[in-house]
Amino acid sequence: MIRRVPLVLALGAAAALSLTGCGAHDSTGQISVTVSSNAADRPYEVEVFASTGKLSEHQRVFPGGTADFAGVPLGDVTVRAGNLCPVRTTVSDDDVARVTLTTTGC
């Protein structure tokens, strides 16, 4: 019985650390992308690229619509959709980054 107590405590501590992540920090954030309502009346494939150039997220959005992405890498990202003007922004873990893709101002 006495030998089981340390084993039970060790297993309990391991379970608690795995559930809490041992203070691990998720290095991702959120971005909300709106497609301008003056864009052509068709859906756009909105793509979010990390600073490495790797595609992070994508979703189809109609003009005037908004797509919300979670799990976006922190730091500089580029958002693109078809022939709309690309936008660069910074994603942080503090706030939701918000961008609007338009047909003008490129």
mmCIF file with all atom_site columns, C-alpha atoms in Angstrom:
data_model
loop_
_atom_site.group_PDB
_atom_site.id
_atom_site.type_symbol
_atom_site.label_atom_id
_atom_site.label_alt_id
_atom_site.label_comp_id
_atom_site.label_asym_id
_atom_site.label_entity_id
_atom_site.label_seq_id
_atom_site.pdbx_PDB_ins_code
_atom_site.Cartn_x
_atom_site.Cartn_y
_atom_site.Cartn_z
_atom_site.occupancy
_atom_site.B_iso_or_equiv
_atom_site.pdbx_formal_charge
_atom_site.auth_seq_id
_atom_site.auth_comp_id
_atom_site.auth_asym_id
_atom_site.auth_atom_id
_atom_site.pdbx_PDB_model_num
ATOM 1   C CA . MET A 1 1   ? 0.000   0.000  0.000   1.00 0.00 ? 1   MET A CA 1
ATOM 2   C CA . ILE A 1 2   ? 2.776   2.409  0.875   1.00 0.00 ? 2   ILE A CA 1
ATOM 3   C CA . ARG A 1 3   ? 4.473   1.817  -2.491  1.00 0.00 ? 3   ARG A CA 1
ATOM 4   C CA . ARG A 1 4   ? 1.255   2.640  -4.323  1.00 0.00 ? 4   ARG A CA 1
ATOM 5   C CA . VAL A 1 5   ? 0.962   6.133  -2.859  1.00 0.00 ? 5   VAL A CA 1
ATOM 6   C CA . PRO A 1 6   ? 4.003   7.561  -4.734  1.00 0.00 ? 6   PRO A CA 1
ATOM 7   C CA . LEU A 1 7   ? 2.859   5.827  -7.915  1.00 0.00 ? 7   LEU A CA 1
ATOM 8   C CA . VAL A 1 8   ? -0.632  7.276  -7.596  1.00 0.00 ? 8   VAL A CA 1
ATOM 9   C CA . LEU A 1 9   ? 0.788   10.751 -6.884  1.00 0.00 ? 9   LEU A CA 1
ATOM 10  C CA . ALA A 1 10  ? 3.153   10.531 -9.859  1.00 0.00 ? 10  ALA A CA 1
ATOM 11  C CA . LEU A 1 11  ? 0.351   9.453  -12.191 1.00 0.00 ? 11  LEU A CA 1
ATOM 12  C CA . GLY A 1 12  ? -1.903  12.197 -10.833 1.00 0.00 ? 12  GLY A CA 1
ATOM 13  C CA . ALA A 1 13  ? 0.797   14.838 -11.392 1.00 0.00 ? 13  ALA A CA 1
ATOM 14  C CA . ALA A 1 14  ? 1.457   13.575 -14.918 1.00 0.00 ? 14  ALA A CA 1
ATOM 15  C CA . ALA A 1 15  ? -2.251  13.701 -15.730 1.00 0.00 ? 15  ALA A CA 1
ATOM 16  C CA . ALA A 1 16  ? -2.579  17.223 -14.321 1.00 0.00 ? 16  ALA A CA 1
ATOM 17  C CA . LEU A 1 17  ? 0.412   18.456 -16.329 1.00 0.00 ? 17  LEU A CA 1
ATOM 18  C CA . SER A 1 18  ? -0.866  16.916 -19.533 1.00 0.00 ? 18  SER A CA 1
ATOM 19  C CA . LEU A 1 19  ? -4.297  18.484 -19.074 1.00 0.00 ? 19  LEU A CA 1
ATOM 20  C CA . THR A 1 20  ? -2.921  21.950 -18.309 1.00 0.00 ? 20  THR A CA 1
ATOM 21  C CA . GLY A 1 21  ? -0.120  21.761 -20.830 1.00 0.00 ? 21  GLY A CA 1
ATOM 22  C CA . CYS A 1 22  ? 2.473   22.537 -18.153 1.00 0.00 ? 22  CYS A CA 1
ATOM 23  C CA . GLY A 1 23  ? 2.102   26.214 -18.946 1.00 0.00 ? 23  GLY A CA 1
ATOM 24  C CA . ALA A 1 24  ? 2.610   25.607 -22.653 1.00 0.00 ? 24  ALA A CA 1
ATOM 25  C CA . HIS A 1 25  ? 1.644   28.527 -24.851 1.00 0.00 ? 25  HIS A CA 1
ATOM 26  C CA . ASP A 1 26  ? -0.261  28.069 -28.096 1.00 0.00 ? 26  ASP A CA 1
ATOM 27  C CA . SER A 1 27  ? 1.654   30.138 -30.649 1.00 0.00 ? 27  SER A CA 1
ATOM 28  C CA . THR A 1 28  ? -1.333  30.838 -32.852 1.00 0.00 ? 28  THR A CA 1
ATOM 29  C CA . GLY A 1 29  ? -3.832  33.665 -33.156 1.00 0.00 ? 29  GLY A CA 1
ATOM 30  C CA . GLN A 1 30  ? -6.982  34.676 -34.952 1.00 0.00 ? 30  GLN A CA 1
ATOM 31  C CA . ILE A 1 31  ? -7.743  36.737 -38.033 1.00 0.00 ? 31  ILE A CA 1
ATOM 32  C CA . SER A 1 32  ? -11.054 37.962 -39.419 1.00 0.00 ? 32  SER A CA 1
ATOM 33  C CA . VAL A 1 33  ? -11.119 38.642 -43.174 1.00 0.00 ? 33  VAL A CA 1
ATOM 34  C CA . THR A 1 34  ? -13.902 40.566 -44.917 1.00 0.00 ? 34  THR A CA 1
ATOM 35  C CA . VAL A 1 35  ? -14.289 40.616 -48.689 1.00 0.00 ? 35  VAL A CA 1
ATOM 36  C CA . SER A 1 36  ? -15.425 44.036 -49.883 1.00 0.00 ? 36  SER A CA 1
ATOM 37  C CA . SER A 1 37  ? -19.028 44.185 -51.006 1.00 0.00 ? 37  SER A CA 1
ATOM 38  C CA . ASN A 1 38  ? -17.943 45.977 -54.223 1.00 0.00 ? 38  ASN A CA 1
ATOM 39  C CA . ALA A 1 39  ? -16.000 42.904 -55.411 1.00 0.00 ? 39  ALA A CA 1
ATOM 40  C CA . ALA A 1 40  ? -17.349 40.835 -58.308 1.00 0.00 ? 40  ALA A CA 1
ATOM 41  C CA . ASP A 1 41  ? -20.447 38.837 -57.408 1.00 0.00 ? 41  ASP A CA 1
ATOM 42  C CA . ARG A 1 42  ? -18.802 35.448 -57.016 1.00 0.00 ? 42  ARG A CA 1
ATOM 43  C CA . PRO A 1 43  ? -17.158 33.560 -54.157 1.00 0.00 ? 43  PRO A CA 1
ATOM 44  C CA . TYR A 1 44  ? -13.474 34.174 -53.441 1.00 0.00 ? 44  TYR A CA 1
ATOM 45  C CA . GLU A 1 45  ? -11.035 31.647 -52.040 1.00 0.00 ? 45  GLU A CA 1
ATOM 46  C CA . VAL A 1 46  ? -9.476  33.625 -49.181 1.00 0.00 ? 46  VAL A CA 1
ATOM 47  C CA . GLU A 1 47  ? -6.004  32.336 -48.318 1.00 0.00 ? 47  GLU A CA 1
ATOM 48  C CA . VAL A 1 48  ? -3.850  33.219 -45.310 1.00 0.00 ? 48  VAL A CA 1
ATOM 49  C CA . PHE A 1 49  ? -0.098  32.721 -45.740 1.00 0.00 ? 49  PHE A CA 1
ATOM 50  C CA . ALA A 1 50  ? 2.434   32.636 -42.896 1.00 0.00 ? 50  ALA A CA 1
ATOM 51  C CA . SER A 1 51  ? 5.624   34.713 -43.129 1.00 0.00 ? 51  SER A CA 1
ATOM 52  C CA . THR A 1 52  ? 7.368   31.598 -44.491 1.00 0.00 ? 52  THR A CA 1
ATOM 53  C CA . GLY A 1 53  ? 5.047   31.665 -47.512 1.00 0.00 ? 53  GLY A CA 1
ATOM 54  C CA . LYS A 1 54  ? 3.289   28.491 -46.408 1.00 0.00 ? 54  LYS A CA 1
ATOM 55  C CA . LEU A 1 55  ? -0.501  28.407 -46.763 1.00 0.00 ? 55  LEU A CA 1
ATOM 56  C CA . SER A 1 56  ? -1.941  28.464 -43.260 1.00 0.00 ? 56  SER A CA 1
ATOM 57  C CA . GLU A 1 57  ? -5.714  28.679 -43.772 1.00 0.00 ? 57  GLU A CA 1
ATOM 58  C CA . HIS A 1 58  ? -8.243  29.068 -46.575 1.00 0.00 ? 58  HIS A CA 1
ATOM 59  C CA . GLN A 1 59  ? -11.977 29.475 -46.876 1.00 0.00 ? 59  GLN A CA 1
ATOM 60  C CA . ARG A 1 60  ? -14.506 30.492 -49.530 1.00 0.00 ? 60  ARG A CA 1
ATOM 61  C CA . VAL A 1 61  ? -16.156 33.892 -48.949 1.00 0.00 ? 61  VAL A CA 1
ATOM 62  C CA . PHE A 1 62  ? -18.752 35.846 -50.928 1.00 0.00 ? 62  PHE A CA 1
ATOM 63  C CA . PRO A 1 63  ? -18.510 39.646 -51.368 1.00 0.00 ? 63  PRO A CA 1
ATOM 64  C CA . GLY A 1 64  ? -19.668 41.394 -48.214 1.00 0.00 ? 64  GLY A CA 1
ATOM 65  C CA . GLY A 1 65  ? -18.964 38.263 -46.198 1.00 0.00 ? 65  GLY A CA 1
ATOM 66  C CA . THR A 1 66  ? -16.445 37.613 -43.458 1.00 0.00 ? 66  THR A CA 1
ATOM 67  C CA . ALA A 1 67  ? -14.349 34.553 -42.681 1.00 0.00 ? 67  ALA A CA 1
ATOM 68  C CA . ASP A 1 68  ? -12.920 33.994 -39.214 1.00 0.00 ? 68  ASP A CA 1
ATOM 69  C CA . PHE A 1 69  ? -9.756  31.931 -38.940 1.00 0.00 ? 69  PHE A CA 1
ATOM 70  C CA . ALA A 1 70  ? -8.242  30.472 -35.772 1.00 0.00 ? 70  ALA A CA 1
ATOM 71  C CA . GLY A 1 71  ? -4.932  28.686 -35.454 1.00 0.00 ? 71  GLY A CA 1
ATOM 72  C CA . VAL A 1 72  ? -3.097  31.224 -37.596 1.00 0.00 ? 72  VAL A CA 1
ATOM 73  C CA . PRO A 1 73  ? 0.663   31.425 -36.877 1.00 0.00 ? 73  PRO A CA 1
ATOM 74  C CA . LEU A 1 74  ? 1.701   34.506 -34.909 1.00 0.00 ? 74  LEU A CA 1
ATOM 75  C CA . GLY A 1 75  ? 3.619   37.225 -36.705 1.00 0.00 ? 75  GLY A CA 1
ATOM 76  C CA . ASP A 1 76  ? 3.352   38.674 -40.182 1.00 0.00 ? 76  ASP A CA 1
ATOM 77  C CA . VAL A 1 77  ? 0.817   37.061 -42.513 1.00 0.00 ? 77  VAL A CA 1
ATOM 78  C CA . THR A 1 78  ? -0.391  37.837 -46.017 1.00 0.00 ? 78  THR A CA 1
ATOM 79  C CA . VAL A 1 79  ? -4.045  37.480 -46.966 1.00 0.00 ? 79  VAL A CA 1
ATOM 80  C CA . ARG A 1 80  ? -4.972  36.943 -50.622 1.00 0.00 ? 80  ARG A CA 1
ATOM 81  C CA . ALA A 1 81  ? -8.095  36.212 -52.635 1.00 0.00 ? 81  ALA A CA 1
ATOM 82  C CA . GLY A 1 82  ? -8.215  36.030 -56.406 1.00 0.00 ? 82  GLY A CA 1
ATOM 83  C CA . ASN A 1 83  ? -7.696  39.405 -58.067 1.00 0.00 ? 83  ASN A CA 1
ATOM 84  C CA . LEU A 1 84  ? -8.373  41.364 -54.864 1.00 0.00 ? 84  LEU A CA 1
ATOM 85  C CA . CYS A 1 85  ? -5.544  43.425 -53.358 1.00 0.00 ? 85  CYS A CA 1
ATOM 86  C CA . PRO A 1 86  ? -3.417  41.330 -50.979 1.00 0.00 ? 86  PRO A CA 1
ATOM 87  C CA . VAL A 1 87  ? -3.072  42.596 -47.417 1.00 0.00 ? 87  VAL A CA 1
ATOM 88  C CA . ARG A 1 88  ? -0.206  42.092 -44.955 1.00 0.00 ? 88  ARG A CA 1
ATOM 89  C CA . THR A 1 89  ? -0.950  42.234 -41.248 1.00 0.00 ? 89  THR A CA 1
ATOM 90  C CA . THR A 1 90  ? 0.439   41.006 -37.958 1.00 0.00 ? 90  THR A CA 1
ATOM 91  C CA . VAL A 1 91  ? -1.306  38.307 -35.945 1.00 0.00 ? 91  VAL A CA 1
ATOM 92  C CA . SER A 1 92  ? -0.826  38.351 -32.174 1.00 0.00 ? 92  SER A CA 1
ATOM 93  C CA . ASP A 1 93  ? -2.266  36.283 -29.368 1.00 0.00 ? 93  ASP A CA 1
ATOM 94  C CA . ASP A 1 94  ? -3.795  39.407 -27.763 1.00 0.00 ? 94  ASP A CA 1
ATOM 95  C CA . ASP A 1 95  ? -6.397  40.494 -30.331 1.00 0.00 ? 95  ASP A CA 1
ATOM 96  C CA . VAL A 1 96  ? -8.157  39.274 -33.444 1.00 0.00 ? 96  VAL A CA 1
ATOM 97  C CA . ALA A 1 97  ? -6.466  40.790 -36.509 1.00 0.00 ? 97  ALA A CA 1
ATOM 98  C CA . ARG A 1 98  ? -9.035  42.242 -38.921 1.00 0.00 ? 98  ARG A CA 1
ATOM 99  C CA . VAL A 1 99  ? -8.516  42.935 -42.624 1.00 0.00 ? 99  VAL A CA 1
ATOM 100 C CA . THR A 1 100 ? -10.716 43.833 -45.584 1.00 0.00 ? 100 THR A CA 1
ATOM 101 C CA . LEU A 1 101 ? -9.833  42.721 -49.097 1.00 0.00 ? 101 LEU A CA 1
ATOM 102 C CA . THR A 1 102 ? -10.786 45.245 -51.760 1.00 0.00 ? 102 THR A CA 1
ATOM 103 C CA . THR A 1 103 ? -10.505 45.719 -55.519 1.00 0.00 ? 103 THR A CA 1
ATOM 104 C CA . THR A 1 104 ? -8.727  49.088 -55.268 1.00 0.00 ? 104 THR A CA 1
ATOM 105 C CA . GLY A 1 105 ? -5.648  50.502 -53.552 1.00 0.00 ? 105 GLY A CA 1
ATOM 106 C CA . CYS A 1 106 ? -3.147  47.811 -54.519 1.00 0.00 ? 106 CYS A CA 1
#
